[in-house]
Amino acid sequence: IIKEKSVERLMAELKLPQVKACQIIACFELGRRFFMEDTGRLPTIRAAEDVYKYLSPEMAKLKKEQFRGLYLNSRNKLIYDEVISIGTLTANLVHPREVFQPAIEFSSAAIILAHNHPSGEPEPSEDDIAITKQLVSASQILNIAILDHIIIGRGQYVSLKEKGVLC
């Protein structure tokens, strides 16, 4: 009955009046639409490569460092994407307050951090590693996981999780 779309068939099989048959079909159709996953709006991010594919078209060619937060639900669906800060050619200032405020506001289960290196070389600096460790410490207090920190260069990226910086 859930998949039935013919009012006439439902009327004949269940001996229902036309109005009731229409209501039943409409209810199931509304339920189907309500629970249907809209994959166009909420990309799923499972790995560093997914982050790179999502962000690199925009971030790889920026002239200044841009620090982004990708806020995910418990199924790794992107629920919010925010530019947290814009730095200079060689530096970016990030404070945990700016990283975690959207996570709390949007009830995120996890965060993936990303920033670009305008030089095109994605190798992490000591500052990149230090800020990542600071943010991971803050995430443990708030119980909001930081899944990865991706550094985007031209045509390549580095995952700090894959490098062992994130525990």
CSV table of N, CA, C and O in Angstrom, one decimal, residues 113 123-137 140 146-151 158-167:
chain,number,residue,atom,x,y,z
A,113,LEU,N,38.5,21.2,9.8
A,113,LEU,CA,39.2,22.5,9.6
A,113,LEU,C,39.9,22.4,8.3
A,113,LEU,O,40.4,21.4,7.9
A,123,GLU,N,52.5,21.9,2.8
A,123,GLU,CA,53.2,21.4,4.0
A,123,GLU,C,52.8,22.2,5.2
A,123,GLU,O,52.9,23.5,5.2
A,124,PRO,N,52.5,21.6,6.4
A,124,PRO,CA,52.1,22.4,7.5
A,124,PRO,C,53.3,23.1,8.2
A,124,PRO,O,54.4,22.5,8.3
A,125,SER,N,53.0,24.3,8.7
A,125,SER,CA,54.1,25.0,9.4
A,125,SER,C,54.0,24.6,10.9
A,125,SER,O,53.0,24.0,11.3
A,126,GLU,N,54.9,25.1,11.7
A,126,GLU,CA,54.8,24.9,13.1
A,126,GLU,C,53.6,25.5,13.7
A,126,GLU,O,53.0,25.0,14.6
A,127,ASP,N,53.3,26.7,13.2
A,127,ASP,CA,52.0,27.4,13.7
A,127,ASP,C,50.8,26.6,13.3
A,127,ASP,O,49.9,26.6,14.1
A,128,ASP,N,50.7,26.0,12.1
A,128,ASP,CA,49.6,25.2,11.7
A,128,ASP,C,49.4,24.0,12.7
A,128,ASP,O,48.3,23.7,13.2
A,129,ILE,N,50.5,23.4,13.1
A,129,ILE,CA,50.4,22.2,14.0
A,129,ILE,C,50.0,22.7,15.4
A,129,ILE,O,49.2,22.1,16.0
A,130,ALA,N,50.6,23.8,15.8
A,130,ALA,CA,50.3,24.4,17.2
A,130,ALA,C,48.8,24.7,17.3
A,130,ALA,O,48.2,24.4,18.3
A,131,ILE,N,48.3,25.4,16.3
A,131,ILE,CA,46.9,25.8,16.4
A,131,ILE,C,46.0,24.6,16.3
A,131,ILE,O,44.9,24.6,17.0
A,132,THR,N,46.3,23.6,15.5
A,132,THR,CA,45.5,22.4,15.4
A,132,THR,C,45.5,21.7,16.8
A,132,THR,O,44.4,21.3,17.3
A,133,LYS,N,46.6,21.6,17.5
A,133,LYS,CA,46.7,21.0,18.8
A,133,LYS,C,45.8,21.7,19.8
A,133,LYS,O,45.2,21.2,20.6
A,134,GLN,N,45.9,23.1,19.7
A,134,GLN,CA,45.1,23.9,20.6
A,134,GLN,C,43.6,23.7,20.4
A,134,GLN,O,42.9,23.5,21.4
A,135,LEU,N,43.2,23.6,19.2
A,135,LEU,CA,41.8,23.4,18.8
A,135,LEU,C,41.3,22.0,19.2
A,135,LEU,O,40.2,21.8,19.7
A,136,VAL,N,42.2,21.0,19.1
A,136,VAL,CA,41.8,19.7,19.5
A,136,VAL,C,41.6,19.6,21.0
A,136,VAL,O,40.7,19.0,21.5
A,137,SER,N,42.5,20.3,21.7
A,137,SER,CA,42.3,20.3,23.2
A,137,SER,C,41.0,21.0,23.6
A,137,SER,O,40.2,20.5,24.4
A,140,GLN,N,38.0,18.6,22.9
A,140,GLN,CA,37.8,17.6,23.9
A,140,GLN,C,36.9,18.1,25.1
A,140,GLN,O,36.1,17.3,25.6
A,146,ILE,N,37.1,17.1,16.3
A,146,ILE,CA,37.7,17.7,15.1
A,146,ILE,C,38.3,16.5,14.4
A,146,ILE,O,39.2,15.8,14.8
A,147,LEU,N,37.7,16.2,13.2
A,147,LEU,CA,38.0,15.0,12.5
A,147,LEU,C,39.3,15.1,11.7
A,147,LEU,O,40.0,14.2,11.5
A,148,ASP,N,39.6,16.4,11.2
A,148,ASP,CA,40.8,16.5,10.4
A,148,ASP,C,41.1,18.0,10.3
A,148,ASP,O,40.2,18.9,10.5
A,149,HIS,N,42.3,18.3,9.8
A,149,HIS,CA,42.7,19.7,9.4
A,149,HIS,C,43.4,19.5,8.1
A,149,HIS,O,44.4,18.9,8.1
A,150,ILE,N,42.8,20.1,7.1
A,150,ILE,CA,43.3,19.9,5.7
A,150,ILE,C,44.0,21.2,5.3
A,150,ILE,O,43.4,22.3,5.5
A,151,ILE,N,45.2,21.1,4.7
A,151,ILE,CA,45.9,22.3,4.2
A,151,ILE,C,45.9,22.1,2.7
A,151,ILE,O,46.4,21.1,2.1
A,158,VAL,N,47.4,18.4,2.2
A,158,VAL,CA,48.0,17.6,3.3
A,158,VAL,C,46.9,17.5,4.4
A,158,VAL,O,46.3,18.5,4.7
A,159,SER,N,46.7,16.3,4.9
A,159,SER,CA,45.8,16.0,6.0
A,159,SER,C,46.6,15.9,7.2
A,159,SER,O,47.5,15.0,7.3
A,160,LEU,N,46.3,16.7,8.2
A,160,LEU,CA,47.1,16.6,9.5
A,160,LEU,C,46.7,15.3,10.3
A,160,LEU,O,47.5,14.8,11.1
A,161,LYS,N,45.5,14.8,10.0
A,161,LYS,CA,45.2,13.5,10.6
A,161,LYS,C,46.0,12.4,10.0
A,161,LYS,O,46.6,11.6,10.8
A,162,GLU,N,46.2,12.4,8.7
A,162,GLU,CA,47.1,11.4,8.1
A,162,GLU,C,48.5,11.5,8.5
A,162,GLU,O,49.3,10.6,8.5
A,163,LYS,N,48.9,12.8,8.8
A,163,LYS,CA,50.3,13.0,9.3
A,163,LYS,C,50.5,12.6,10.8
A,163,LYS,O,51.6,12.7,11.3
A,164,GLY,N,49.4,12.3,11.4
A,164,GLY,CA,49.5,11.9,12.8
A,164,GLY,C,49.5,13.1,13.8
A,164,GLY,O,49.7,12.9,15.0
A,165,VAL,N,49.1,14.3,13.4
A,165,VAL,CA,49.0,15.4,14.3
A,165,VAL,C,47.8,15.3,15.2
A,165,VAL,O,47.8,15.7,16.3
A,166,LEU,N,46.7,14.9,14.6
A,166,LEU,CA,45.4,14.7,15.3
A,166,LEU,C,45.4,13.3,16.0
A,166,LEU,O,45.8,12.4,15.4
A,167,CYS,N,45.1,13.3,17.2
A,167,CYS,CA,45.0,12.0,17.9
A,167,CYS,C,43.6,11.4,18.0
A,167,CYS,O,42.7,12.1,18.1
